[in-house]
């Protein structure tokens, strides 16, 4: 049996753990470097939350480089909302995307819709909370897998999936299953 690590510095990490439990997958919370150094997981989730705070904590706790290197070496990862920002150019830089932060505005700009995600299907519930979107894909090895109103809201590059929305806040398990299927 394998485990999935969930970055648990700030944000919606518990909700990801609950989805993974529904799928029968054990989780481990990454809160400090010693958690990361124990290893033993097969994938990583970078949750929503506040990307500036998460990035500062990654650096302060010595997690930035080990996590960046593991992703660059092929560790399957799902980054949602702030996690998508962390994967992007200018942050961890493992995913060749440029992201517009808070693209849909403040909390009042939050919304819910359904859409299509390549590799998953149609009618995927999408909850956007002060969400970013992908302004630009910077290389041919990165592909948009979902758009909403002409904006890229999900992309995949190798073993990396990034979404502007929060799949952990809906009952649909397909995005998390896609991460598990990459293991």
CSV table of N, CA and C in Angstrom, one decimal:
chain,number,residue,atom,x,y,z
A,1,UNK,N,0.8,-1.2,0.0
A,1,UNK,CA,0.0,0.0,0.0
A,1,UNK,C,0.9,1.2,0.0
A,2,UNK,N,0.5,2.3,-0.7
A,2,UNK,CA,1.2,3.5,-0.8
A,2,UNK,C,0.6,4.6,0.0
A,3,UNK,N,1.3,5.7,0.2
A,3,UNK,CA,0.8,6.8,0.9
A,3,UNK,C,1.0,8.0,0.0
A,4,UNK,N,0.2,9.1,0.3
A,4,UNK,CA,0.3,10.4,-0.4
A,4,UNK,C,0.6,11.4,0.7
A,5,UNK,N,1.7,12.2,0.4
A,5,UNK,CA,2.0,13.3,1.3
A,5,UNK,C,1.2,14.5,1.0
A,6,UNK,N,0.8,15.2,2.0
A,6,UNK,CA,0.0,16.4,1.8
A,6,UNK,C,0.7,17.5,2.6
A,7,UNK,N,1.1,18.6,1.9
A,7,UNK,CA,1.7,19.7,2.5
A,7,UNK,C,0.7,20.4,3.5
A,8,UNK,N,1.1,20.4,4.7
A,8,UNK,CA,0.1,20.8,5.8
A,8,UNK,C,0.6,22.0,6.5
A,9,UNK,N,1.1,23.0,5.8
A,9,UNK,CA,1.6,24.2,6.4
A,9,UNK,C,0.5,25.2,6.6
A,10,UNK,N,-0.5,25.2,5.7
A,10,UNK,CA,-1.5,26.2,5.8
A,10,UNK,C,-2.5,25.9,4.7
A,11,UNK,N,-3.8,26.2,4.8
A,11,UNK,CA,-4.7,26.0,3.7
A,11,UNK,C,-5.5,24.7,3.9
A,12,UNK,N,-6.1,24.3,2.8
A,12,UNK,CA,-7.1,23.2,2.8
A,12,UNK,C,-6.6,21.8,2.7
A,13,UNK,N,-5.6,21.5,3.5
A,13,UNK,CA,-5.0,20.2,3.5
A,13,UNK,C,-5.8,19.1,4.0
A,14,UNK,N,-6.6,19.4,5.1
A,14,UNK,CA,-7.4,18.3,5.7
A,14,UNK,C,-8.5,17.8,4.7
A,15,UNK,N,-9.0,18.7,3.9
A,15,UNK,CA,-10.0,18.3,2.9
A,15,UNK,C,-9.4,17.3,1.9
A,16,UNK,N,-8.2,17.5,1.5
A,16,UNK,CA,-7.5,16.6,0.6
A,16,UNK,C,-7.3,15.2,1.3
A,17,UNK,N,-6.9,15.2,2.5
A,17,UNK,CA,-6.8,14.0,3.3
A,17,UNK,C,-8.1,13.2,3.3
A,18,UNK,N,-9.2,13.9,3.5
A,18,UNK,CA,-10.5,13.2,3.6
A,18,UNK,C,-10.9,12.6,2.3
A,19,UNK,N,-10.6,13.3,1.2
A,19,UNK,CA,-10.8,12.7,-0.2
A,19,UNK,C,-10.0,11.4,-0.4
A,20,UNK,N,-8.7,11.5,0.0
A,20,UNK,CA,-7.8,10.4,-0.2
A,20,UNK,C,-8.3,9.2,0.7
A,21,UNK,N,-8.8,9.5,1.9
A,21,UNK,CA,-9.3,8.4,2.8
A,21,UNK,C,-10.5,7.7,2.1
A,22,UNK,N,-11.4,8.5,1.4
A,22,UNK,CA,-12.5,7.9,0.7
A,22,UNK,C,-12.0,7.0,-0.4
A,23,UNK,N,-10.9,7.2,-0.9
A,23,UNK,CA,-10.3,6.4,-2.0
A,23,UNK,C,-9.4,5.3,-1.4
A,24,UNK,N,-9.4,5.2,-0.1
A,24,UNK,CA,-8.6,4.1,0.6
A,24,UNK,C,-7.1,4.3,0.6
A,25,UNK,N,-6.7,5.6,0.5
A,25,UNK,CA,-5.3,5.9,0.5
A,25,UNK,C,-4.9,6.6,1.8
A,26,UNK,N,-3.8,6.1,2.3
A,26,UNK,CA,-3.2,6.7,3.6
A,26,UNK,C,-2.5,8.0,3.2
A,27,UNK,N,-2.5,8.9,4.2
A,27,UNK,CA,-1.8,10.1,4.0
A,27,UNK,C,-0.8,10.4,5.1
A,28,UNK,N,0.2,11.3,4.8
A,28,UNK,CA,1.1,11.8,5.8
A,28,UNK,C,1.2,13.3,5.6
A,29,UNK,N,1.1,14.0,6.7
A,29,UNK,CA,1.2,15.5,6.7
A,29,UNK,C,2.7,15.9,6.7
A,30,UNK,N,3.0,16.8,5.8
A,30,UNK,CA,4.3,17.4,5.8
A,30,UNK,C,4.2,18.8,6.4
A,31,UNK,N,4.8,18.9,7.6
A,31,UNK,CA,4.8,20.2,8.4
A,31,UNK,C,6.2,20.8,8.6
A,32,UNK,N,7.2,19.9,8.5
A,32,UNK,CA,8.6,20.4,8.7
A,32,UNK,C,9.5,19.4,8.0
A,33,UNK,N,10.7,19.8,7.9
A,33,UNK,CA,11.7,19.1,7.1
A,33,UNK,C,11.9,17.6,7.6
A,34,UNK,N,11.8,17.4,8.9
A,34,UNK,CA,11.9,16.0,9.4
A,34,UNK,C,10.8,15.1,8.9
A,35,UNK,N,9.6,15.7,8.7
A,35,UNK,CA,8.5,14.9,8.1
A,35,UNK,C,8.9,14.5,6.7
A,36,UNK,N,9.4,15.4,5.9
A,36,UNK,CA,9.8,15.2,4.5
A,36,UNK,C,10.9,14.1,4.5
A,37,UNK,N,11.9,14.2,5.4
A,37,UNK,CA,13.0,13.3,5.3
A,37,UNK,C,12.7,11.9,5.7
A,38,UNK,N,11.5,11.7,6.3
A,38,UNK,CA,11.1,10.3,6.6
A,38,UNK,C,10.7,9.5,5.4
A,39,UNK,N,10.2,10.3,4.4
A,39,UNK,CA,9.9,9.6,3.1
A,39,UNK,C,8.7,8.6,3.3
A,40,UNK,N,8.6,7.7,2.3
A,40,UNK,CA,7.7,6.6,2.3
A,40,UNK,C,6.4,6.9,1.6
A,41,UNK,N,6.3,8.0,0.8
A,41,UNK,CA,5.0,8.2,0.1
A,41,UNK,C,5.3,8.2,-1.4
A,42,UNK,N,4.3,8.1,-2.2
A,42,UNK,CA,4.4,8.0,-3.6
A,42,UNK,C,3.9,9.1,-4.4
A,43,UNK,N,3.3,10.1,-3.8
A,43,UNK,CA,2.8,11.3,-4.5
A,43,UNK,C,2.7,12.4,-3.4
A,44,UNK,N,2.4,13.7,-3.9
A,44,UNK,CA,2.3,14.8,-3.1
A,44,UNK,C,1.2,15.7,-3.5
A,45,UNK,N,0.5,16.3,-2.5
A,45,UNK,CA,-0.5,17.3,-2.8
A,45,UNK,C,-0.1,18.6,-2.2
A,46,UNK,N,-0.1,19.7,-3.1
A,46,UNK,CA,0.1,21.1,-2.6
A,46,UNK,C,-1.3,21.7,-2.6
A,47,UNK,N,-1.8,22.0,-1.4
A,47,UNK,CA,-3.2,22.4,-1.3
A,47,UNK,C,-3.4,23.9,-1.6
A,48,UNK,N,-4.7,24.3,-1.7
A,48,UNK,CA,-5.0,25.7,-1.7
A,48,UNK,C,-4.7,26.4,-0.4
A,49,UNK,N,-4.8,27.7,-0.4
A,49,UNK,CA,-4.5,28.5,0.8
A,49,UNK,C,-3.9,29.8,0.4
A,50,UNK,N,-2.9,30.2,1.0
A,50,UNK,CA,-2.2,31.5,0.6
A,50,UNK,C,-0.8,31.2,0.1
A,51,UNK,N,-0.6,31.4,-1.2
A,51,UNK,CA,0.6,31.0,-1.8
A,51,UNK,C,1.8,31.7,-1.2
A,52,UNK,N,1.7,33.0,-0.9
A,52,UNK,CA,2.8,33.8,-0.3
A,52,UNK,C,3.2,33.2,1.0
A,53,UNK,N,2.3,32.9,1.8
A,53,UNK,CA,2.6,32.3,3.2
A,53,UNK,C,3.2,30.9,3.0
A,54,UNK,N,2.6,30.1,2.1
A,54,UNK,CA,3.2,28.8,1.9
A,54,UNK,C,4.6,28.8,1.4
A,55,UNK,N,4.9,29.7,0.4
A,55,UNK,CA,6.2,29.8,-0.1
A,55,UNK,C,7.2,30.3,1.0
A,56,UNK,N,6.8,31.3,1.8
A,56,UNK,CA,7.7,31.7,2.8
A,56,UNK,C,8.0,30.6,3.8
A,57,UNK,N,7.0,29.8,4.2
A,57,UNK,CA,7.2,28.7,5.1
A,57,UNK,C,8.1,27.6,4.4
A,58,UNK,N,7.8,27.3,3.2
A,58,UNK,CA,8.7,26.3,2.5
A,58,UNK,C,10.2,26.7,2.6
A,59,UNK,N,10.5,28.0,2.4
A,59,UNK,CA,11.9,28.4,2.5
A,59,UNK,C,12.4,28.4,3.9
A,60,UNK,N,11.6,28.9,4.9
A,60,UNK,CA,12.0,29.0,6.3
A,60,UNK,C,12.2,27.6,6.9
A,61,UNK,N,11.4,26.7,6.5
A,61,UNK,CA,11.5,25.3,7.0
A,61,UNK,C,12.5,24.4,6.3
A,62,UNK,N,13.1,24.9,5.3
A,62,UNK,CA,14.1,24.1,4.5
A,62,UNK,C,13.4,23.1,3.6
A,63,UNK,N,12.1,23.3,3.3
A,63,UNK,CA,11.4,22.3,2.4
A,63,UNK,C,11.4,22.7,1.0
A,64,UNK,N,11.7,23.9,0.6
A,64,UNK,CA,11.7,24.4,-0.7
A,64,UNK,C,12.5,23.5,-1.7
A,65,UNK,N,13.7,23.4,-1.5
A,65,UNK,CA,14.6,22.6,-2.4
A,65,UNK,C,14.3,21.1,-2.4
A,66,UNK,N,14.1,20.5,-1.3
A,66,UNK,CA,13.8,19.0,-1.4
A,66,UNK,C,12.5,18.7,-2.1
A,67,UNK,N,11.5,19.5,-1.9
A,67,UNK,CA,10.2,19.3,-2.6
A,67,UNK,C,10.4,19.7,-4.1
A,68,UNK,N,11.0,20.8,-4.4
A,68,UNK,CA,11.3,21.1,-5.8
A,68,UNK,C,12.0,20.0,-6.5
A,69,UNK,N,13.0,19.5,-5.9
A,69,UNK,CA,13.8,18.4,-6.5
A,69,UNK,C,13.1,17.2,-6.7
A,70,UNK,N,12.3,16.8,-5.7
A,70,UNK,CA,11.5,15.5,-5.8
A,70,UNK,C,10.5,15.6,-7.0
A,71,UNK,N,9.8,16.8,-7.1
A,71,UNK,CA,8.9,17.0,-8.2
A,71,UNK,C,9.6,17.0,-9.6
A,72,UNK,N,10.8,17.7,-9.6
A,72,UNK,CA,11.6,17.7,-10.9
A,72,UNK,C,12.0,16.3,-11.2
A,73,UNK,N,12.2,15.4,-10.2
A,73,UNK,CA,12.7,14.1,-10.5
A,73,UNK,C,11.5,13.1,-10.8
A,74,UNK,N,10.3,13.6,-10.8
A,74,UNK,CA,9.1,12.8,-11.3
A,74,UNK,C,8.1,12.5,-10.2
A,75,UNK,N,8.2,12.9,-9.0
A,75,UNK,CA,7.2,12.6,-8.0
A,75,UNK,C,5.9,13.1,-8.5
A,76,UNK,N,4.8,12.3,-8.6
A,76,UNK,CA,3.5,12.8,-9.0
A,76,UNK,C,3.0,13.8,-8.0
A,77,UNK,N,2.4,14.9,-8.5
A,77,UNK,CA,2.0,16.0,-7.6
A,77,UNK,C,0.7,16.6,-8.2
A,78,UNK,N,-0.2,16.9,-7.3
A,78,UNK,CA,-1.4,17.7,-7.6
A,78,UNK,C,-1.4,19.0,-6.8
A,79,UNK,N,-1.4,20.1,-7.5
A,79,UNK,CA,-1.4,21.4,-6.9
A,79,UNK,C,-2.7,22.1,-7.2
A,80,UNK,N,-3.5,22.5,-6.1
A,80,UNK,CA,-4.8,23.1,-6.3
A,80,UNK,C,-4.7,24.5,-5.8
A,81,UNK,N,-5.2,25.4,-6.6
A,81,UNK,CA,-5.3,26.9,-6.3
A,81,UNK,C,-3.9,27.4,-5.9
A,82,UNK,N,-3.7,27.7,-4.7
A,82,UNK,CA,-2.3,28.1,-4.3
A,82,UNK,C,-1.3,27.1,-4.6
A,83,UNK,N,-1.6,25.8,-4.6
A,83,UNK,CA,-0.7,24.8,-5.0
A,83,UNK,C,-0.3,24.9,-6.5
A,84,UNK,N,-1.2,25.3,-7.3
A,84,UNK,CA,-0.9,25.6,-8.7
A,84,UNK,C,0.1,26.7,-8.8
A,85,UNK,N,-0.1,27.8,-8.0
A,85,UNK,CA,0.8,28.9,-8.0
A,85,UNK,C,2.2,28.4,-7.6
A,86,UNK,N,2.3,27.6,-6.6
A,86,UNK,CA,3.6,27.1,-6.1
A,86,UNK,C,4.3,26.3,-7.2
A,87,UNK,N,3.6,25.6,-8.0
A,87,UNK,CA,4.2,24.8,-9.1
A,87,UNK,C,4.8,25.7,-10.2
A,88,UNK,N,4.2,26.9,-10.3
A,88,UNK,CA,4.4,27.7,-11.5
A,88,UNK,C,5.8,28.4,-11.6
A,89,UNK,N,6.0,29.0,-12.7
A,89,UNK,CA,7.2,29.8,-13.0
A,89,UNK,C,7.3,30.9,-12.0
A,90,UNK,N,8.5,31.1,-11.4
A,90,UNK,CA,8.7,32.1,-10.4
A,90,UNK,C,8.5,31.6,-8.9
A,91,UNK,N,8.0,30.4,-8.8
A,91,UNK,CA,7.9,29.8,-7.4
A,91,UNK,C,8.7,28.6,-7.4
A,92,UNK,N,8.2,27.4,-7.3
A,92,UNK,CA,9.0,26.1,-7.4
A,92,UNK,C,9.5,26.0,-8.8
A,93,UNK,N,8.7,26.4,-9.8
A,93,UNK,CA,9.2,26.4,-11.2
A,93,UNK,C,9.3,25.1,-11.8
A,94,UNK,N,8.6,24.1,-11.3
A,94,UNK,CA,8.6,22.8,-11.9
A,94,UNK,C,7.6,22.6,-13.0
A,95,UNK,N,6.6,23.4,-13.0
A,95,UNK,CA,5.6,23.4,-14.1
A,95,UNK,C,5.7,24.7,-14.9
A,96,UNK,N,5.8,24.5,-16.2
A,96,UNK,CA,6.0,25.6,-17.1
A,96,UNK,C,4.8,26.4,-17.5
A,97,UNK,N,4.3,27.1,-16.4
A,97,UNK,CA,3.1,27.9,-16.5
A,97,UNK,C,3.4,29.3,-15.9
A,98,UNK,N,2.7,30.3,-16.4
A,98,UNK,CA,2.7,31.6,-15.7
A,98,UNK,C,1.2,31.8,-15.2
A,99,UNK,N,1.1,32.1,-14.0
A,99,UNK,CA,-0.2,32.2,-13.3
A,99,UNK,C,-0.5,33.6,-12.9
A,100,UNK,N,-1.8,33.9,-13.1
A,100,UNK,CA,-2.3,35.2,-12.6
A,100,UNK,C,-3.0,35.0,-11.3
A,101,UNK,N,-2.4,35.5,-10.2
A,101,UNK,CA,-3.0,35.3,-8.8
A,101,UNK,C,-4.3,36.0,-8.7
A,102,UNK,N,-5.2,35.5,-7.9
A,102,UNK,CA,-6.5,36.2,-7.5
A,102,UNK,C,-7.1,36.7,-8.8
A,103,UNK,N,-7.1,35.9,-9.9
A,103,UNK,CA,-7.6,36.4,-11.2
A,103,UNK,C,-9.1,36.7,-11.2
A,104,UNK,N,-9.8,36.0,-10.3
A,104,UNK,CA,-11.3,36.1,-10.3
A,104,UNK,C,-11.7,37.1,-9.2
A,105,UNK,N,-10.7,37.8,-8.6
A,105,UNK,CA,-11.0,38.9,-7.6
A,105,UNK,C,-11.0,38.3,-6.2
A,106,UNK,N,-11.6,39.1,-5.3
A,106,UNK,CA,-11.6,38.8,-3.9
A,106,UNK,C,-12.6,37.7,-3.6
A,107,UNK,N,-12.9,37.5,-2.3
A,107,UNK,CA,-13.8,36.4,-1.9
A,107,UNK,C,-15.1,36.5,-2.6
A,108,UNK,N,-15.6,37.6,-2.8
A,108,UNK,CA,-16.9,37.8,-3.5
A,108,UNK,C,-16.9,37.3,-4.9
A,109,UNK,N,-15.7,37.2,-5.5
A,109,UNK,CA,-15.6,36.7,-6.9
A,109,UNK,C,-15.5,35.2,-6.9
A,110,UNK,N,-15.7,34.5,-5.8
A,110,UNK,CA,-15.7,33.0,-5.8
A,110,UNK,C,-16.9,32.5,-6.5
A,111,UNK,N,-16.8,31.3,-7.1
A,111,UNK,CA,-18.0,30.8,-7.8
A,111,UNK,C,-17.8,29.3,-7.9
A,112,UNK,N,-18.9,28.6,-8.4
A,112,UNK,CA,-18.9,27.2,-8.6
A,112,UNK,C,-19.5,27.0,-10.0
A,113,UNK,N,-18.9,26.0,-10.7
A,113,UNK,CA,-19.4,25.7,-12.1
A,113,UNK,C,-19.0,24.2,-12.3
A,114,UNK,N,-19.4,23.7,-13.4
A,114,UNK,CA,-18.9,22.4,-13.9
A,114,UNK,C,-18.2,22.5,-15.2
A,115,UNK,N,-17.3,21.6,-15.5
A,115,UNK,CA,-16.6,21.7,-16.8
A,115,UNK,C,-16.0,20.3,-17.2
A,116,UNK,N,-15.3,20.4,-18.3
A,116,UNK,CA,-14.6,19.2,-18.8
A,116,UNK,C,-13.2,19.3,-18.4
A,117,UNK,N,-12.6,18.1,-18.0
A,117,UNK,CA,-11.2,18.0,-17.7
A,117,UNK,C,-10.7,16.9,-18.5
A,118,UNK,N,-9.8,17.1,-19.5
A,118,UNK,CA,-9.2,16.1,-20.3
A,118,UNK,C,-8.6,15.0,-19.4
A,119,UNK,N,-8.9,13.7,-19.8
A,119,UNK,CA,-8.4,12.6,-19.0
A,119,UNK,C,-9.3,12.2,-17.8
A,120,UNK,N,-10.3,13.0,-17.6
A,120,UNK,CA,-11.2,12.7,-16.5
A,120,UNK,C,-12.7,12.6,-17.0
A,121,UNK,N,-13.1,13.6,-17.7
A,121,UNK,CA,-14.4,13.6,-18.3
A,121,UNK,C,-15.2,14.9,-18.2
A,122,UNK,N,-16.5,14.8,-18.3
A,122,UNK,CA,-17.3,16.0,-18.3
A,122,UNK,C,-18.0,16.1,-16.9
A,123,UNK,N,-18.7,17.2,-16.8
A,123,UNK,CA,-19.4,17.5,-15.5
A,123,UNK,C,-18.6,17.4,-14.3
A,124,UNK,N,-17.3,17.9,-14.4
A,124,UNK,CA,-16.4,17.9,-13.2
A,124,UNK,C,-16.8,19.2,-12.4
A,125,UNK,N,-17.2,19.0,-11.1
A,125,UNK,CA,-17.5,20.2,-10.3
A,125,UNK,C,-16.2,21.0,-10.1
A,126,UNK,N,-16.4,22.3,-10.1
A,126,UNK,CA,-15.2,23.2,-10.0
A,126,UNK,C,-15.6,24.3,-9.0
A,127,UNK,N,-15.0,24.4,-7.9
A,127,UNK,CA,-15.2,25.4,-6.9
A,127,UNK,C,-14.0,26.4,-6.9
A,128,UNK,N,-14.2,27.6,-7.3
A,128,UNK,CA,-13.2,28.6,-7.4
A,128,UNK,C,-13.3,29.6,-6.2
A,129,UNK,N,-12.2,29.7,-5.4
A,129,UNK,CA,-12.2,30.6,-4.3
A,129,UNK,C,-11.0,31.6,-4.4
A,130,UNK,N,-11.3,32.8,-4.7
A,130,UNK,CA,-10.2,33.8,-4.9
A,130,UNK,C,-9.1,33.2,-5.9
A,131,UNK,N,-9.6,32.6,-6.9
A,131,UNK,CA,-8.8,31.6,-7.7
A,131,UNK,C,-7.9,32.3,-8.7
A,132,UNK,N,-6.7,31.7,-8.9
A,132,UNK,CA,-5.9,32.1,-10.1
A,132,UNK,C,-6.4,31.5,-11.3
A,133,UNK,N,-5.7,31.8,-12.4
A,133,UNK,CA,-5.8,31.0,-13.7
A,133,UNK,C,-4.5,31.1,-14.4
A,134,UNK,N,-4.3,30.2,-15.3
A,134,UNK,CA,-3.0,30.1,-16.1
A,134,UNK,C,-3.1,31.1,-17.2
A,135,UNK,N,-2.2,32.1,-17.1
A,135,UNK,CA,-2.1,33.1,-18.2
A,135,UNK,C,-1.4,32.6,-19.4
A,136,UNK,N,-0.4,31.8,-19.2
A,136,UNK,CA,0.4,31.3,-20.3
A,136,UNK,C,1.0,30.0,-20.0
A,137,UNK,N,1.0,29.1,-21.0
A,137,UNK,CA,1.8,27.8,-20.9
A,137,UNK,C,3.1,28.1,-21.6
A,138,UNK,N,4.2,27.8,-21.0
A,138,UNK,CA,5.5,28.2,-21.4
A,138,UNK,C,6.3,27.2,-22.1
A,139,UNK,N,5.8,25.9,-22.3
A,139,UNK,CA,6.5,24.9,-23.0
A,139,UNK,C,5.6,23.9,-23.6
A,140,UNK,N,6.1,23.2,-24.6
A,140,UNK,CA,5.2,22.2,-25.3
A,140,UNK,C,4.9,21.0,-24.5
A,141,UNK,N,5.7,20.7,-23.5
A,141,UNK,CA,5.5,19.5,-22.6
A,141,UNK,C,4.4,19.8,-21.6
A,142,UNK,N,3.9,21.0,-21.5
A,142,UNK,CA,2.8,21.3,-20.6
A,142,UNK,C,1.5,21.5,-21.4
A,143,UNK,N,0.4,20.9,-21.0
A,143,UNK,CA,-0.8,21.0,-21.8
A,143,UNK,C,-2.0,21.5,-20.9
A,144,UNK,N,-2.8,22.4,-21.5
A,144,UNK,CA,-4.0,22.8,-20.8
A,144,UNK,C,-5.0,21.6,-20.9
A,145,UNK,N,-5.6,21.3,-19.8
A,145,UNK,CA,-6.6,20.2,-19.7
A,145,UNK,C,-8.0,20.6,-19.4
A,146,UNK,N,-8.1,21.9,-19.0
A,146,UNK,CA,-9.5,22.5,-18.8
A,146,UNK,C,-9.5,24.0,-18.9
A,147,UNK,N,-10.5,24.5,-19.5
A,147,UNK,CA,-10.7,25.9,-19.6
A,147,UNK,C,-12.1,26.3,-19.1
A,148,UNK,N,-12.3,27.5,-18.5
A,148,UNK,CA,-13.6,28.0,-18.1
A,148,UNK,C,-13.6,29.5,-18.6
A,149,UNK,N,-14.6,29.8,-19.4
A,149,UNK,CA,-14.8,31.1,-20.0
A,149,UNK,C,-13.5,31.7,-20.6
A,150,UNK,N,-12.8,30.8,-21.4
A,150,UNK,CA,-11.6,31.1,-22.1
A,150,UNK,C,-10.3,31.2,-21.3
A,151,UNK,N,-10.4,30.9,-20.1
A,151,UNK,CA,-9.2,30.9,-19.2
A,151,UNK,C,-8.8,29.5,-18.9
A,152,UNK,N,-7.5,29.2,-18.9
A,152,UNK,CA,-7.0,27.9,-18.5
A,152,UNK,C,-7.1,27.7,-17.0
A,153,UNK,N,-7.8,26.7,-16.6
A,153,UNK,CA,-8.0,26.5,-15.1
A,153,UNK,C,-7.4,25.2,-14.7
A,154,UNK,N,-6.8,24.4,-15.6
A,154,UNK,CA,-6.1,23.2,-15.2
A,154,UNK,C,-5.1,22.8,-16.3
A,155,UNK,N,-4.0,22.3,-15.9
A,155,UNK,CA,-2.9,21.9,-16.8
A,155,UNK,C,-2.2,20.6,-16.3
A,156,UNK,N,-1.6,20.0,-17.2
A,156,UNK,CA,-0.8,18.8,-16.8
A,156,UNK,C,0.5,18.8,-17.6
A,157,UNK,N,1.6,18.5,-16.8
A,157,UNK,CA,2.9,18.4,-17.4
A,157,UNK,C,3.6,17.2,-16.7
A,158,UNK,N,3.8,16.1,-17.5
A,158,UNK,CA,4.3,14.9,-16.9
A,158,UNK,C,3.5,14.4,-15.8
A,159,UNK,N,4.1,14.3,-14.6
A,159,UNK,CA,3.5,13.8,-13.4
A,159,UNK,C,2.9,14.9,-12.6
A,160,UNK,N,2.7,16.1,-13.2
A,160,UNK,CA,2.2,17.3,-12.4
A,160,UNK,C,0.8,17.6,-13.0
A,161,UNK,N,-0.1,17.8,-12.0
A,161,UNK,CA,-1.4,18.3,-12.4
A,161,UNK,C,-1.6,19.6,-11.5
A,162,UNK,N,-2.1,20.7,-12.2
A,162,UNK,CA,-2.4,21.9,-11.5
A,162,UNK,C,-3.8,22.3,-11.8
A,163,UNK,N,-4.6,22.7,-10.8
A,163,UNK,CA,-5.9,23.2,-11.0
A,163,UNK,C,-6.1,24.5,-10.2
A,164,UNK,N,-6.9,25.4,-10.9
A,164,UNK,CA,-7.2,26.7,-10.2
A,164,UNK,C,-8.3,26.5,-9.2
A,165,UNK,N,-9.1,25.4,-9.4
A,165,UNK,CA,-10.2,25.1,-8.5
A,165,UNK,C,-9.9,24.1,-7.4
A,166,UNK,N,-10.8,23.9,-6.5
A,166,UNK,CA,-10.6,23.1,-5.4
A,166,UNK,C,-11.4,21.8,-5.5
A,167,UNK,N,-10.8,20.7,-6.1
A,167,UNK,CA,-11.5,19.4,-6.2
A,167,UNK,C,-11.8,18.8,-4.8
A,168,UNK,N,-11.1,19.2,-3.8
A,168,UNK,CA,-11.3,18.6,-2.5
A,168,UNK,C,-12.5,19.1,-1.8
A,169,UNK,N,-13.1,20.1,-2.4
A,169,UNK,CA,-14.3,20.7,-1.7
A,169,UNK,C,-15.6,20.2,-2.3
A,170,UNK,N,-15.5,19.3,-3.3
A,170,UNK,CA,-16.7,18.7,-4.0
A,170,UNK,C,-16.6,17.1,-3.8
A,171,UNK,N,-17.7,16.5,-4.1
A,171,UNK,CA,-17.8,15.0,-3.9
A,171,UNK,C,-17.2,14.2,-5.0
A,172,UNK,N,-16.7,14.8,-6.1
A,172,UNK,CA,-16.2,14.1,-7.2
A,172,UNK,C,-14.7,13.7,-6.9
A,173,UNK,N,-14.4,12.5,-7.0
A,173,UNK,CA,-13.1,11.9,-6.6
A,173,UNK,C,-12.1,11.8,-7.8
A,174,UNK,N,-12.6,12.1,-9.0
A,174,UNK,CA,-11.8,11.8,-10.2
A,174,UNK,C,-10.5,12.4,-10.3
A,175,UNK,N,-10.3,13.7,-9.9
A,175,UNK,CA,-9.0,14.3,-10.0
A,175,UNK,C,-8.0,13.7,-9.0
A,176,UNK,N,-8.4,13.4,-7.8
A,176,UNK,CA,-7.5,12.7,-6.9
A,176,UNK,C,-7.2,11.3,-7.4
A,177,UNK,N,-8.2,10.6,-8.0
A,177,UNK,CA,-8.0,9.3,-8.6
A,177,UNK,C,-6.9,9.4,-9.7
A,178,UNK,N,-7.0,10.5,-10.5
A,178,UNK,CA,-6.0,10.7,-11.6
A,178,UNK,C,-4.6,10.8,-11.0
A,179,UNK,N,-4.4,11.5,-9.9
A,179,UNK,CA,-3.1,11.5,-9.2
A,179,UNK,C,-2.7,10.1,-8.8
A,180,UNK,N,-3.6,9.4,-8.2
A,180,UNK,CA,-3.3,8.0,-7.7
A,180,UNK,C,-2.9,7.1,-8.9
A,181,UNK,N,-3.6,7.3,-10.0
A,181,UNK,CA,-3.3,6.5,-11.2
A,181,UNK,C,-1.9,6.8,-11.8
A,182,UNK,N,-1.3,8.0,-11.5
A,182,UNK,CA,0.0,8.3,-11.9
A,182,UNK,C,1.1,7.6,-11.1
A,183,UNK,N,0.7,7.0,-10.0
A,183,UNK,CA,1.8,6.4,-9.1
A,183,UNK,C,2.2,5.1,-9.7
